[in-house]
Short mmCIF file of C-alpha atoms in Angstrom, two decimals:
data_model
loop_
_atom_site.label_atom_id
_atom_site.label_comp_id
_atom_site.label_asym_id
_atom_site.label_seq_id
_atom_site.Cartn_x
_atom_site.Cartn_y
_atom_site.Cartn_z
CA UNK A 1 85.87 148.49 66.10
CA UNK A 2 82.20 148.53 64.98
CA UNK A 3 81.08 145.16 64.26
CA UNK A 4 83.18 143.96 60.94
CA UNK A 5 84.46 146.97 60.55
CA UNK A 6 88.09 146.09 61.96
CA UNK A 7 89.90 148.48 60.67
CA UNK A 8 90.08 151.97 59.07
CA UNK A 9 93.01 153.43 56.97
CA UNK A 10 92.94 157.11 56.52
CA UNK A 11 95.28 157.82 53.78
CA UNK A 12 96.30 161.68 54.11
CA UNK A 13 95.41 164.61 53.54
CA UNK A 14 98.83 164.86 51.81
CA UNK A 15 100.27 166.82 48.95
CA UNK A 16 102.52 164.80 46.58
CA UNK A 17 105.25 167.17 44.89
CA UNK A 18 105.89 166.22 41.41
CA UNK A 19 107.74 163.21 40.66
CA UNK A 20 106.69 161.51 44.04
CA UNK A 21 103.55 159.26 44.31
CA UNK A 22 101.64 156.40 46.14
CA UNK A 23 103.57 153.47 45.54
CA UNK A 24 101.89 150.09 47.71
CA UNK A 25 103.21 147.28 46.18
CA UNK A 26 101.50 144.05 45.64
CA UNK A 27 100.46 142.13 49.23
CA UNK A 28 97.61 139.79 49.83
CA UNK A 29 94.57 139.52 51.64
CA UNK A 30 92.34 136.68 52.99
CA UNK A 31 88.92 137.01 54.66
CA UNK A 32 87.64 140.20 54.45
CA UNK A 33 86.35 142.98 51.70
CA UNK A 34 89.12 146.38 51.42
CA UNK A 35 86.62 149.27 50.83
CA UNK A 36 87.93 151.92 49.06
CA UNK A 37 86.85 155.62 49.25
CA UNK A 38 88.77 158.73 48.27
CA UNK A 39 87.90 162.49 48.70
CA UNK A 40 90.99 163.81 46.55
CA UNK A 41 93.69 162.46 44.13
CA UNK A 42 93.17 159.11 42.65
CA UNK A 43 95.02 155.71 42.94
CA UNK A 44 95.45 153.12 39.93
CA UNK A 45 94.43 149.59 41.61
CA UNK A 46 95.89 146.19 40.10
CA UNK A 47 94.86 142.92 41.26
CA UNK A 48 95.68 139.35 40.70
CA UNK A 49 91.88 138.95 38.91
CA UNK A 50 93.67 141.11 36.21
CA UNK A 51 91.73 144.60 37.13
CA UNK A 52 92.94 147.46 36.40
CA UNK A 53 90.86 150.15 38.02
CA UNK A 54 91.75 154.13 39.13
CA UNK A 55 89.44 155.63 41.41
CA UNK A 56 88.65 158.76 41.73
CA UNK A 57 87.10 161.14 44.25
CA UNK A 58 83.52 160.15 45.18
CA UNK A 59 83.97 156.60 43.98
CA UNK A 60 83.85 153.21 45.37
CA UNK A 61 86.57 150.36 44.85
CA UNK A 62 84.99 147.11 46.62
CA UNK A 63 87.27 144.11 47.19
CA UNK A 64 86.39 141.07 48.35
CA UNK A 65 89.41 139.22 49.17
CA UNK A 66 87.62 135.88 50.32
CA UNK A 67 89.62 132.91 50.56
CA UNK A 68 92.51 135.07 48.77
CA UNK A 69 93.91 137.81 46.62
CA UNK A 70 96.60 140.49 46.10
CA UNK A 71 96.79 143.74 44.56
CA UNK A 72 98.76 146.82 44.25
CA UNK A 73 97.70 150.42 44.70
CA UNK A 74 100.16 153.54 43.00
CA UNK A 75 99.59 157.12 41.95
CA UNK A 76 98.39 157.11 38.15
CA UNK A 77 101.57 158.26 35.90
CA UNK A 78 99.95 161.29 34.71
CA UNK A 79 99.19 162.10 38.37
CA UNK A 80 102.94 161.28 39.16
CA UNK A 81 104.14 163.87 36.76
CA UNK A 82 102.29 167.16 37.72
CA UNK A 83 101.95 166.40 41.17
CA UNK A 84 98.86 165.78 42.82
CA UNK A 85 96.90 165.52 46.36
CA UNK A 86 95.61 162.61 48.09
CA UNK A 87 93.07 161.95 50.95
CA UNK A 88 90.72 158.90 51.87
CA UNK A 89 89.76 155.79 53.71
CA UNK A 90 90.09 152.40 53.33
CA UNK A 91 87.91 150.38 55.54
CA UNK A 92 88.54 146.48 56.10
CA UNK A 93 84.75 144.71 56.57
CA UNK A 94 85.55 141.36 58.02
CA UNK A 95 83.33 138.57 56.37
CA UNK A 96 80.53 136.64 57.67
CA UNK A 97 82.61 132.90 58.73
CA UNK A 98 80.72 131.41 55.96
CA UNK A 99 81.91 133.63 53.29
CA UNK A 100 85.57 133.74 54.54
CA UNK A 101 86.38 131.00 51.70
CA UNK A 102 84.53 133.05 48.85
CA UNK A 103 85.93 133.19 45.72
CA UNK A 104 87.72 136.90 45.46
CA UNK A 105 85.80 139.52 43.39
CA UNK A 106 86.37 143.18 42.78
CA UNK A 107 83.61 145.70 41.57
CA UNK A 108 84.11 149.41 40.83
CA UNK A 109 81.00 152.17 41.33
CA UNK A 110 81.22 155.37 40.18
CA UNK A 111 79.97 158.89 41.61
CA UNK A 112 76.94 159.00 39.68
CA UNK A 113 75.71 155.57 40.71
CA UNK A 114 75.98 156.28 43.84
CA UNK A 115 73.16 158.02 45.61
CA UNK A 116 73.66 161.40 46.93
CA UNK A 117 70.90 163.18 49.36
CA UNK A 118 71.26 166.63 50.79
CA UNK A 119 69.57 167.77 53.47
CA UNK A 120 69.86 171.29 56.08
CA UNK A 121 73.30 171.84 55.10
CA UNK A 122 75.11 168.19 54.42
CA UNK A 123 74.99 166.49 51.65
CA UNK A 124 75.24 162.66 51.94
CA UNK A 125 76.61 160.40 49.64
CA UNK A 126 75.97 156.53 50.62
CA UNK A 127 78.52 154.36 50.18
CA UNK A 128 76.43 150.86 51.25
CA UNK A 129 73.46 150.46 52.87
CA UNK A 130 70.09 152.55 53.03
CA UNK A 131 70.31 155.86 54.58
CA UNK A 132 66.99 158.70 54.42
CA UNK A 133 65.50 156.86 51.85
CA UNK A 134 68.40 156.03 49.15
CA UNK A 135 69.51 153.09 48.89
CA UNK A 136 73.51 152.05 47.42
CA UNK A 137 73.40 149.44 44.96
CA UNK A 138 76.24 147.60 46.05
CA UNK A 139 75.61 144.30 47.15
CA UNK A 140 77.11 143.07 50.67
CA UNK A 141 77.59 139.96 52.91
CA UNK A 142 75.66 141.44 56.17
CA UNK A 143 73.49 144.31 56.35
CA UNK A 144 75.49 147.40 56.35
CA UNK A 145 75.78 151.24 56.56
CA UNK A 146 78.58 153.30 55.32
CA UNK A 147 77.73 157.06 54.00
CA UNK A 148 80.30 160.03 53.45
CA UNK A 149 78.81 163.08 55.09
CA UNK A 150 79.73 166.58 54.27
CA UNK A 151 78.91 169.12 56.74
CA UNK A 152 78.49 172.87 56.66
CA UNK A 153 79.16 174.86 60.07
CA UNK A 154 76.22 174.22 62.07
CA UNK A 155 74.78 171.14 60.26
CA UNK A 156 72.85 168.76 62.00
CA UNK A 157 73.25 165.12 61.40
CA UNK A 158 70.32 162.77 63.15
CA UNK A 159 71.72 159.16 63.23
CA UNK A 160 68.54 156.60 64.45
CA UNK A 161 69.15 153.28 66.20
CA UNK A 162 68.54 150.98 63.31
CA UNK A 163 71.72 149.38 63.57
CA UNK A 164 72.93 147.44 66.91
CA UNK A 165 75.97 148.96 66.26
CA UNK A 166 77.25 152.35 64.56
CA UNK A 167 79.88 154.60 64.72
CA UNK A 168 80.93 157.81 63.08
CA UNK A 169 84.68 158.90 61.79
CA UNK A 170 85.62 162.48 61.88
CA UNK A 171 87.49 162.69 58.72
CA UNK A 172 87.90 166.54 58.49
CA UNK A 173 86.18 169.48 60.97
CA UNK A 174 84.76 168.98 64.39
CA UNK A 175 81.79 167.31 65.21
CA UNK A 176 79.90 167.80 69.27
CA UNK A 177 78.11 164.86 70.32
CA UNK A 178 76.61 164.54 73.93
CA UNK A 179 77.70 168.25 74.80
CA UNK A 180 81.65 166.91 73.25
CA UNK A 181 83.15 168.04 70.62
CA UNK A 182 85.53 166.03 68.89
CA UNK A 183 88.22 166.53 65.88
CA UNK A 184 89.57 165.10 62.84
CA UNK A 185 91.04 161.20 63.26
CA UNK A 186 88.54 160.28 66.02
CA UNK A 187 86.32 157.47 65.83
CA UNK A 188 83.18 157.41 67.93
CA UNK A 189 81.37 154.24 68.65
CA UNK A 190 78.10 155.13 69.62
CA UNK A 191 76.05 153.19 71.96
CA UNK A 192 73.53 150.83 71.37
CA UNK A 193 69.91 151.76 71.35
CA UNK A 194 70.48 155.84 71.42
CA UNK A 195 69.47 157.99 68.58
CA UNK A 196 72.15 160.54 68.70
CA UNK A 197 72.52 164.02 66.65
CA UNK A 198 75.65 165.14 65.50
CA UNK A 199 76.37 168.91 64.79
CA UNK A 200 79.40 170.71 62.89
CA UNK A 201 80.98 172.43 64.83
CA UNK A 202 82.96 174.01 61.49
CA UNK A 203 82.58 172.70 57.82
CA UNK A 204 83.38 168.94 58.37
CA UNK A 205 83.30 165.59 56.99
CA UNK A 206 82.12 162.52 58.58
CA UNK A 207 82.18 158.59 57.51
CA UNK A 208 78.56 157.17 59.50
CA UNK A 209 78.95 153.13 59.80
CA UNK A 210 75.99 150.76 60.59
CA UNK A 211 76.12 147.09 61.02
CA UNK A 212 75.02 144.13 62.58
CA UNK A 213 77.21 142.20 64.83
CA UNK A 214 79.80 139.42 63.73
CA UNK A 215 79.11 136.35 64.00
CA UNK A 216 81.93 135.43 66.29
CA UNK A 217 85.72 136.35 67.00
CA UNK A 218 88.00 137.85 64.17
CA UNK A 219 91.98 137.53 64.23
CA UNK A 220 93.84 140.25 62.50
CA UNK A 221 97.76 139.44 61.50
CA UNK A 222 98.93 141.62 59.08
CA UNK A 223 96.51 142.21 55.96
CA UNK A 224 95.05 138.73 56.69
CA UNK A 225 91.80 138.54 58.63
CA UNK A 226 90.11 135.05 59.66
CA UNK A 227 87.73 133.37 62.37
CA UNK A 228 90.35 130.74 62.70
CA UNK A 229 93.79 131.57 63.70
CA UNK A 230 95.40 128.76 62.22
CA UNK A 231 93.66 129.51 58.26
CA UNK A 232 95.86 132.72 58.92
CA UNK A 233 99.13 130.66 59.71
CA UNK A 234 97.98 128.79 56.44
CA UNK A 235 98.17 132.19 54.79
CA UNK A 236 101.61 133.28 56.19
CA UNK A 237 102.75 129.92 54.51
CA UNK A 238 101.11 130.12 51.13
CA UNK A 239 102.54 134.10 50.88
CA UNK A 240 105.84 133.51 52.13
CA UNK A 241 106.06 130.67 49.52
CA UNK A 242 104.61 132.15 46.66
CA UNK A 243 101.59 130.23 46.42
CA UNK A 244 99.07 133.28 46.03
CA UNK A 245 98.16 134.36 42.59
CA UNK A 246 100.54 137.13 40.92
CA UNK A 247 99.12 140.43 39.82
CA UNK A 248 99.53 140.91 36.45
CA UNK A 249 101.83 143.40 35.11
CA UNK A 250 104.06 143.53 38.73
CA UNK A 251 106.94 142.46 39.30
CA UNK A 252 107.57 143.25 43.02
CA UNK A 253 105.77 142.46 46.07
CA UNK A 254 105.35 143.05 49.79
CA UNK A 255 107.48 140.31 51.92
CA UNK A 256 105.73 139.02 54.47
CA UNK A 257 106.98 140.94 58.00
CA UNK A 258 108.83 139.90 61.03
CA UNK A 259 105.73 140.11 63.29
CA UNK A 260 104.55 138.00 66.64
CA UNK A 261 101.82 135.25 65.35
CA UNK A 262 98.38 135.42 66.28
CA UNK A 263 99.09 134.03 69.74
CA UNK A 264 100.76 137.25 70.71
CA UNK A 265 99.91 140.87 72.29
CA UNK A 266 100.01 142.44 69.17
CA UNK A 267 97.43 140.37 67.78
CA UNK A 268 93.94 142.20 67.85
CA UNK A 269 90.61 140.44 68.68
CA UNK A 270 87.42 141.69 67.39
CA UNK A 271 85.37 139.92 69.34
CA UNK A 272 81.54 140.69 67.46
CA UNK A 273 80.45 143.50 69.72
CA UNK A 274 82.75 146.32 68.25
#
């Protein structure tokens, strides 16, 4: 991936009929932060700190799991009944090894705190980070970028070399870089060093990331991320016997799954270099 950023969820685009909805019950996390961003619908987040959060489009939910914490994510009620749409990203931003064990914390940012800049035909809202002069004012463990970029056909996006590493998600549209273009679902890592300029190839909609390296290997098993393999065997224990806080107001939960440990193929490596 790109630095800490180990993974990237896209949820949709989908359109939920009436009567149907998002329904993620409660499963834990150790390690990282779960960021949050939708461009339709809304989800209604519980977690075992006892928040009870929706988010909407153009809003930030920012969870840091630390050394542990669980919550749910389901389509609002209201939603539920009329039917509704959904479409975003959640991005998992491994923590620096000395904040692994952090006490968990959640904080919510709205649309309007949330600096939006538009410039020759995109308008850029950002997320984390500084980007062309606007700065987000949530707070994070390592310095890092993360902007939602709306294009028009033909829009221009320069992206400079102050981060050692960045990459850019096509969420929606096309996007040519380097004489290629490149469609919805594709994540481009660029390389270090090289200013680069993106261009719309038709109305699209990018996520830009910016980061510094990590500071070492990260293990992913499950939802459970960790510089030490065996703190996630500790966490396979503690979930499969119950010993994670309970989210208030739930009742169900996610059992752990029959997956291969972390000495296995399927385990992933993010080894600090993307």
């Amino acid at each position: 991936m790109v630095g800490p950023f180990v993974f990237l969820d896209q949820m949709g685009p989908s359109d939920l009929p009436p009567g149907a909805g998002l329904d993620v019950r409660p499963y834990p996390h150790i390690g990282l932060a779960t960021v949050t961003y939708l461009f339709r619908g809304e989800i209604l987040h519980r977690d075992s700190l006892g928040t009870v959060q929706p988010i909407r489009p153009g809003e930030v939910n920012w969870m840091t799991a630390g050394r542990g914490i669980v919550h749910s994510e389901r389509t609002p009620p209201e939603h539920r009944a009329k039917g509704t749409e959904l479409f975003g990203i959640q991005a998992w931003v491994a923590l620096p090894s000395a904040a692994e064990e952090t006490e968990p914390a959640f904080t919510h940012h709205d649309q309007a705190s949330l600096p939006s800049i538009e410039e020759a035909g995109s308008t850029a809202r950002v997320i984390a980070g500084s980007f062309l002069g606007a700065r987000s004012p949530i707070e994070t463990f390592s310095k890092t970028l993360y902007v939602d970029v709306q294009m028009a056909s033909g829009a221009a996006l320069s992206v400079d070399n102050a981060y050692e590493e960045r990459g850019l998600y096509v969420a929606e549209g096309e996007v040519e870089l380097a004489g290629q273009v490149h469609g919805a679902g594709r994540l481009l890592v660029l390389r270090p060093d090289h200013a680069v300029i993106a261009r719309a190839v038709k109305p699209s909609r990018i996520m830009l990331l910016g980061v510094e390296p990590t500071d070492g290997p990260r293990s992913i098993w499950w939802n459970f991320v960790s510089s030490r393999r065996e703190r996630i065997e500790r966490a396979k224990a503690d979930w499969r016997a119950g010993r994670f806080d309970p989210v208030p107001g739930e009742t169900g939960f996610i059992p752990l799954p029959d997956m291969p440990g972390p000495e296995a193929d399927l385990q992933r490596n993010v080894n600090g270099r993307g």
